[in-house]
Tab-separated table of N, CA, C and O in Angstrom:
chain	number	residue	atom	x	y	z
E	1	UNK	N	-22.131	55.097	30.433
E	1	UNK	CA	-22.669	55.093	29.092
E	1	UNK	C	-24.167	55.425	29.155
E	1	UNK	O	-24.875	55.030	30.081
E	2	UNK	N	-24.552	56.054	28.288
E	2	UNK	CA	-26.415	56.144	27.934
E	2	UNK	C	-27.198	55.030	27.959
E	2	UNK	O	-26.681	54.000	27.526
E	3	UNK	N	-28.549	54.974	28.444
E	3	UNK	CA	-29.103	54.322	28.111
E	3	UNK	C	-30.850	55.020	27.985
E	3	UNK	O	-31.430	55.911	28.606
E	4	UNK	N	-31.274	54.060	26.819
E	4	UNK	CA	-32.987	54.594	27.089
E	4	UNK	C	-33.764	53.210	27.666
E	4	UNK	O	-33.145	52.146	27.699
E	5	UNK	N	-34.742	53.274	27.981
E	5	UNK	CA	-35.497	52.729	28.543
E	5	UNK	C	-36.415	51.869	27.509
E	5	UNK	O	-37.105	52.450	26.672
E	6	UNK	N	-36.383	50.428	27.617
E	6	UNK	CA	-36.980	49.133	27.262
E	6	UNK	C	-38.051	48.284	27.842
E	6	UNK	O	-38.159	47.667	28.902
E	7	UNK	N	-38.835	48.460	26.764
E	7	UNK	CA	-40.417	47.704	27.665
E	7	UNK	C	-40.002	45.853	26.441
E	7	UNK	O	-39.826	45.591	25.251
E	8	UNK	N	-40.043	45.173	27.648
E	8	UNK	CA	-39.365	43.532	27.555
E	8	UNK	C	-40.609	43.046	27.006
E	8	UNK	O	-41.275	43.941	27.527
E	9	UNK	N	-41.594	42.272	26.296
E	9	UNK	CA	-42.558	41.703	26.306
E	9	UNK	C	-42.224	39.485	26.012
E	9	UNK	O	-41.337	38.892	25.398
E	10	UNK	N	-43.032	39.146	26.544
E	10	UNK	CA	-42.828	38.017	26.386
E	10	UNK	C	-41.097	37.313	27.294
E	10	UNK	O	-40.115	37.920	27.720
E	11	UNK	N	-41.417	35.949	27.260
E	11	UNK	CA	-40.266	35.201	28.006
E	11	UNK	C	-40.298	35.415	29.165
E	11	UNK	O	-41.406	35.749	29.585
E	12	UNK	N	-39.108	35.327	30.231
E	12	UNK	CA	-38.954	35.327	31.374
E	12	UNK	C	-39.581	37.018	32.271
E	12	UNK	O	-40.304	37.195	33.251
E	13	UNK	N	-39.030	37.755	31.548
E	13	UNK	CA	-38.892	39.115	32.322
E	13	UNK	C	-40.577	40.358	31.339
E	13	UNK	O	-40.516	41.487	30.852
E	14	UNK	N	-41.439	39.655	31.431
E	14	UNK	CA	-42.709	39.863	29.989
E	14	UNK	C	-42.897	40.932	31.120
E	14	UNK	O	-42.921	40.784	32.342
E	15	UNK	N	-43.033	42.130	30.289
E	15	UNK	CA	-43.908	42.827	30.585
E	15	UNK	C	-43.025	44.132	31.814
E	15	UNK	O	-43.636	45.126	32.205
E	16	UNK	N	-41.683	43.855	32.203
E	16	UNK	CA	-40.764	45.033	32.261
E	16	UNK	C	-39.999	46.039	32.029
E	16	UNK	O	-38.813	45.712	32.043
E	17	UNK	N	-40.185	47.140	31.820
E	17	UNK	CA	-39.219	48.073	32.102
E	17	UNK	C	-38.101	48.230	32.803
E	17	UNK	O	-37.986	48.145	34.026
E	18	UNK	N	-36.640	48.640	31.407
E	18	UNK	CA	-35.878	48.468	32.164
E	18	UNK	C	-34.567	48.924	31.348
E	18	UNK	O	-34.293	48.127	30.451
E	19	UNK	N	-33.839	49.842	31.435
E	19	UNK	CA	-33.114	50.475	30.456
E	19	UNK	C	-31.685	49.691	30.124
E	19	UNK	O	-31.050	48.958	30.882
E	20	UNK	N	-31.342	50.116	28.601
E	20	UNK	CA	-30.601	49.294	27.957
E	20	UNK	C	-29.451	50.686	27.570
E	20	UNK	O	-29.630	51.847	27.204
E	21	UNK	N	-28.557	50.070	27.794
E	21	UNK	CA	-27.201	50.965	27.425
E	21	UNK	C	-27.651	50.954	25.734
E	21	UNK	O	-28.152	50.022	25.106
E	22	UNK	N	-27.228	52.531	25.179
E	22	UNK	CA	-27.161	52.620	23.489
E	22	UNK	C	-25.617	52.908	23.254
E	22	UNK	O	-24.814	53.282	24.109
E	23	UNK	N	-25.303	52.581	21.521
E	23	UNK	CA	-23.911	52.556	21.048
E	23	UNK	C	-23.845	53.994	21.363
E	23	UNK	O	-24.719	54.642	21.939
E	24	UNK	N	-22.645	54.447	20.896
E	24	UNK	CA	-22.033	55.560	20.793
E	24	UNK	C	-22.630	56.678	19.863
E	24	UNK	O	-22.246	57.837	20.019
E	25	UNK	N	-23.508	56.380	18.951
E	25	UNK	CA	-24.242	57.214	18.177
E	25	UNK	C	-25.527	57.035	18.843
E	25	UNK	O	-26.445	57.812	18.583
E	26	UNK	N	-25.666	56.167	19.605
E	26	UNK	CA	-27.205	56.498	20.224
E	26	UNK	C	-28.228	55.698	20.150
E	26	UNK	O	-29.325	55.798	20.700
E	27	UNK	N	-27.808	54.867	19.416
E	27	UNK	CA	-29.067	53.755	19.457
E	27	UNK	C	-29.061	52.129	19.572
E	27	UNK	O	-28.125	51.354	19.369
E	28	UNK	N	-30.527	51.835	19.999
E	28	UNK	CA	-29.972	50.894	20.955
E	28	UNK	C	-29.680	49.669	20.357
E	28	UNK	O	-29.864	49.713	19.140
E	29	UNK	N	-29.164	48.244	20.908
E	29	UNK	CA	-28.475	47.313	20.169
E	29	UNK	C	-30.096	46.561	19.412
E	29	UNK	O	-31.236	46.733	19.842
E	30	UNK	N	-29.811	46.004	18.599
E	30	UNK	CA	-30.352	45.273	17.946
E	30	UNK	C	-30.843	43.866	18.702
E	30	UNK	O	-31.982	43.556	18.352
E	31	UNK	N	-30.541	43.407	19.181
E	31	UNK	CA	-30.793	41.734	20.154
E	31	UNK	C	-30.184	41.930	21.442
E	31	UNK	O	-28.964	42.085	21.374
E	32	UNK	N	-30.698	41.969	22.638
E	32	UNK	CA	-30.472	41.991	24.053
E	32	UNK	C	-30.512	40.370	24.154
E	32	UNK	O	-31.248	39.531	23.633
E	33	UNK	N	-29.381	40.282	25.066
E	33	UNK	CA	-29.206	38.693	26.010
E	33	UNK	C	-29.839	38.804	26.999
E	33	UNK	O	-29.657	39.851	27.620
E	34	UNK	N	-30.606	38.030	27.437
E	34	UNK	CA	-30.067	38.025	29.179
E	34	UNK	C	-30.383	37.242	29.649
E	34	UNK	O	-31.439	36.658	29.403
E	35	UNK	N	-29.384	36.874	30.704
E	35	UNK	CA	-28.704	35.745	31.003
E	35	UNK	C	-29.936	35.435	32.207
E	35	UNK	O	-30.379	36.386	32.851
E	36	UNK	N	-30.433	34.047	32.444
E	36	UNK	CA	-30.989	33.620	33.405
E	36	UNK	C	-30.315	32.658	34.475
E	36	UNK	O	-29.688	31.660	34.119
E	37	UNK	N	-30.456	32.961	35.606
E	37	UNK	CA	-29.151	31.746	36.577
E	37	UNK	C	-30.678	31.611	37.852
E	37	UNK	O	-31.807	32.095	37.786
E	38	UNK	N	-30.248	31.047	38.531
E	38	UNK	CA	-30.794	30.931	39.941
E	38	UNK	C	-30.246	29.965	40.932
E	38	UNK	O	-29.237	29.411	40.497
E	39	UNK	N	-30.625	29.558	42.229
E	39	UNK	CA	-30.259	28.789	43.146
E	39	UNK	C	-30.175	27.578	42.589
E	39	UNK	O	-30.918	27.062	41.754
E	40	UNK	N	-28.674	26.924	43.405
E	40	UNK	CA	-28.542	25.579	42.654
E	40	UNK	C	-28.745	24.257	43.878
E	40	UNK	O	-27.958	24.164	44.819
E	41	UNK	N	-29.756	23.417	43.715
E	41	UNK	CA	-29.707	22.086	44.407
E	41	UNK	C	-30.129	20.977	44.304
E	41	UNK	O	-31.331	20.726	44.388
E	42	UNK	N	-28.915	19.800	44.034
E	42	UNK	CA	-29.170	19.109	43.481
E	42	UNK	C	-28.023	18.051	43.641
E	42	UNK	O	-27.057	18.475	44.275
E	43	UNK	N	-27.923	16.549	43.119
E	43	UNK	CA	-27.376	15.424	43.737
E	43	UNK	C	-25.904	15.843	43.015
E	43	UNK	O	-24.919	15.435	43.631
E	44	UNK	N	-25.612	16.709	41.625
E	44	UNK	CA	-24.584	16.966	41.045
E	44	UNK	C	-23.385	17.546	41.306
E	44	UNK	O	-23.772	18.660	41.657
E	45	UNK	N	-21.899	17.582	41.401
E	45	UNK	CA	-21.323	18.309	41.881
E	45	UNK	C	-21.737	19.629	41.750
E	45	UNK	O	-21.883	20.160	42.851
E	46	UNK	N	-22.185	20.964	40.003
E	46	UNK	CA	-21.763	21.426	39.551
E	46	UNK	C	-23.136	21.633	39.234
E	46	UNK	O	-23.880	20.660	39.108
E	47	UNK	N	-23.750	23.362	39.024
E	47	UNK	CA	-25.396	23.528	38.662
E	47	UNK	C	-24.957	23.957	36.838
E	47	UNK	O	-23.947	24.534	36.437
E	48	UNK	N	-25.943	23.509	36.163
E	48	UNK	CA	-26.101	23.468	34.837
E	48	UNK	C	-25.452	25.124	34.256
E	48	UNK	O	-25.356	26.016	35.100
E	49	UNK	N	-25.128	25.348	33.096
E	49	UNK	CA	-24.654	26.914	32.556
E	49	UNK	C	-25.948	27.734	32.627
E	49	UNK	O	-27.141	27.491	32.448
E	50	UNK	N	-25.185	28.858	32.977
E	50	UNK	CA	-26.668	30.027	32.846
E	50	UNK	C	-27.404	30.015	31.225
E	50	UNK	O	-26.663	30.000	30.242
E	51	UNK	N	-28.854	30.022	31.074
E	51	UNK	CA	-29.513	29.789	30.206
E	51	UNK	C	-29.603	31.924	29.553
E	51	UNK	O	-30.060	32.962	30.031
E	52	UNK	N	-28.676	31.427	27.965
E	52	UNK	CA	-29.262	33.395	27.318
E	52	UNK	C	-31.140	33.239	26.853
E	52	UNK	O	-31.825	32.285	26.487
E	53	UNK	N	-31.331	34.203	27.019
E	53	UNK	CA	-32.770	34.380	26.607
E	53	UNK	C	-32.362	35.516	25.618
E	53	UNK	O	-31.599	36.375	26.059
E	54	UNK	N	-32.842	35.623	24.168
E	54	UNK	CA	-32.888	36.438	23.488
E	54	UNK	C	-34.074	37.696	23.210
E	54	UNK	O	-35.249	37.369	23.044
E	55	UNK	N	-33.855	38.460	23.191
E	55	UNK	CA	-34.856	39.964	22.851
E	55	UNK	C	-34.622	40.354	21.502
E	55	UNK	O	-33.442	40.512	21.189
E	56	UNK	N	-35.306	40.501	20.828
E	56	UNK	CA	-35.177	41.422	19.708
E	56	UNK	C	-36.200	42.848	19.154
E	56	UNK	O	-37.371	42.841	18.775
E	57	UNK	N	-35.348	43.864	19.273
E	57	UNK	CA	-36.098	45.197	19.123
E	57	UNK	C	-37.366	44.828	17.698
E	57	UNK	O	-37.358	44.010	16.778
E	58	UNK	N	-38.184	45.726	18.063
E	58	UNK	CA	-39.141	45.210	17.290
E	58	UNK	C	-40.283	46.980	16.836
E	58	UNK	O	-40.980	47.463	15.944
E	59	UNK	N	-39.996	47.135	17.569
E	59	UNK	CA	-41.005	48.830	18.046
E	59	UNK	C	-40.274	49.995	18.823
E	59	UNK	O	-39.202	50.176	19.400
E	60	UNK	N	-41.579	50.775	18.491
E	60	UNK	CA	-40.724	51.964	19.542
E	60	UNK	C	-42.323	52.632	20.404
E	60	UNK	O	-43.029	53.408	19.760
E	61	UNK	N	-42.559	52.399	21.235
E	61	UNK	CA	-44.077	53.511	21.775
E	61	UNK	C	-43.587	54.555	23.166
E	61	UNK	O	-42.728	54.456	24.042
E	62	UNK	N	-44.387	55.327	22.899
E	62	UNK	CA	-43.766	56.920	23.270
E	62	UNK	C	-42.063	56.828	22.903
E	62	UNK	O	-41.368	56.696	21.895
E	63	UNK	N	-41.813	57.031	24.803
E	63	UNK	CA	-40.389	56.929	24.699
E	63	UNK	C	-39.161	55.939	25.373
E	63	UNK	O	-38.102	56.103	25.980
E	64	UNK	N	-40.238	54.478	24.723
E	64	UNK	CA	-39.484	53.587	25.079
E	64	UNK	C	-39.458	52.473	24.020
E	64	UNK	O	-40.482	52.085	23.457
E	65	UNK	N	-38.070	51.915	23.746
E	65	UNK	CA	-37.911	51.247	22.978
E	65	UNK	C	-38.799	49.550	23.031
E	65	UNK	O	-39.692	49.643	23.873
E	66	UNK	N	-38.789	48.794	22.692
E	66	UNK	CA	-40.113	47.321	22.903
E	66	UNK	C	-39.182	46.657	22.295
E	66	UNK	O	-38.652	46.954	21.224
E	67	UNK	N	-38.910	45.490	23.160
E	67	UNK	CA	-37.971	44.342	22.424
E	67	UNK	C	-39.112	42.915	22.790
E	67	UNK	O	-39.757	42.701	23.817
E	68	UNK	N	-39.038	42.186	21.630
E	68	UNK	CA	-39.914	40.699	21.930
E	68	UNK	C	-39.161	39.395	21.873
E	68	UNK	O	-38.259	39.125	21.080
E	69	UNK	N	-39.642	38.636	22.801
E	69	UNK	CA	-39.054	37.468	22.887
E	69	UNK	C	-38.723	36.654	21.969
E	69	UNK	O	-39.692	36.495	21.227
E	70	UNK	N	-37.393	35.751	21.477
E	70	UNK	CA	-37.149	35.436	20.384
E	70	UNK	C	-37.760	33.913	20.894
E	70	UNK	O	-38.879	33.435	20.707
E	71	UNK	N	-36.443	33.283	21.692
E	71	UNK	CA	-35.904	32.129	21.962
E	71	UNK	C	-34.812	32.150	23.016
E	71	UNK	O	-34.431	33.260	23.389
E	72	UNK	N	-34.193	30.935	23.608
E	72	UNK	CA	-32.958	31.036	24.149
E	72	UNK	C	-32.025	31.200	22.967
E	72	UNK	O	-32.322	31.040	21.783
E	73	UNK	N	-30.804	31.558	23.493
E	73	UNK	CA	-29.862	32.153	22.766
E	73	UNK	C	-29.157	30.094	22.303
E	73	UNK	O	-28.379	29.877	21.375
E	74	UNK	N	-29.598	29.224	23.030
E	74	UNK	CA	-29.035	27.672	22.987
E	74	UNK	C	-29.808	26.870	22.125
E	74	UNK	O	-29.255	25.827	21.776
E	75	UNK	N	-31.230	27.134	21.576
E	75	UNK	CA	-32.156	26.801	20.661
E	75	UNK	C	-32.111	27.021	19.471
E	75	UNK	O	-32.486	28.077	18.960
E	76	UNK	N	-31.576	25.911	18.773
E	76	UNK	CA	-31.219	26.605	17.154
E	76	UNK	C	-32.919	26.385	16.732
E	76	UNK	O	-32.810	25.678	15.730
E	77	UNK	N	-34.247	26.577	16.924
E	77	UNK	CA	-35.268	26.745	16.437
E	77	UNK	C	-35.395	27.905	16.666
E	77	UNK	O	-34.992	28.532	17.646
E	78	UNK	N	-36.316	28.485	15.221
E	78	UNK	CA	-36.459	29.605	14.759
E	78	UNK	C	-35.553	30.560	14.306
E	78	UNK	O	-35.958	31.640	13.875
């Protein structure tokens, strides 16, 4: 599938480039997830669910789309 290229600002991944698959007519989604996980250790059987971080398109400069940090996707604030 296509994708164009996304400058991330804010949250975990601030300040990367990094291309986002577009629909079938070409443009790109409206709110990007992405999922945060890492190494698990700790006294629990079982490491906590991966945390969504939300993006939402916001801009466009040259020829890359700009998505900004919302919230986690688990935070009903804002």
């Amino acid at each position: 599938m296509a994708a164009v290229e996304a400058w991330f600002l804010g949250g975990p991944v601030d300040g990367r480039l990094m291309p986002v698959e577009v629909s079938a007519d070409g443009n790109p989604p409206a709110v990007v997830k992405l999922p945060q996980t890492g190494f698990y250790v700790g006294p629990i059987d079982s490491p906590a669910p991966a945390v969504e971080h939300l993006y939402v398109l916001t801009d466009k400069l040259d020829d890359s789309e700009v998505y900004q940090y919302r919230q986690t996707a688990s935070d009903p604030a804002d």
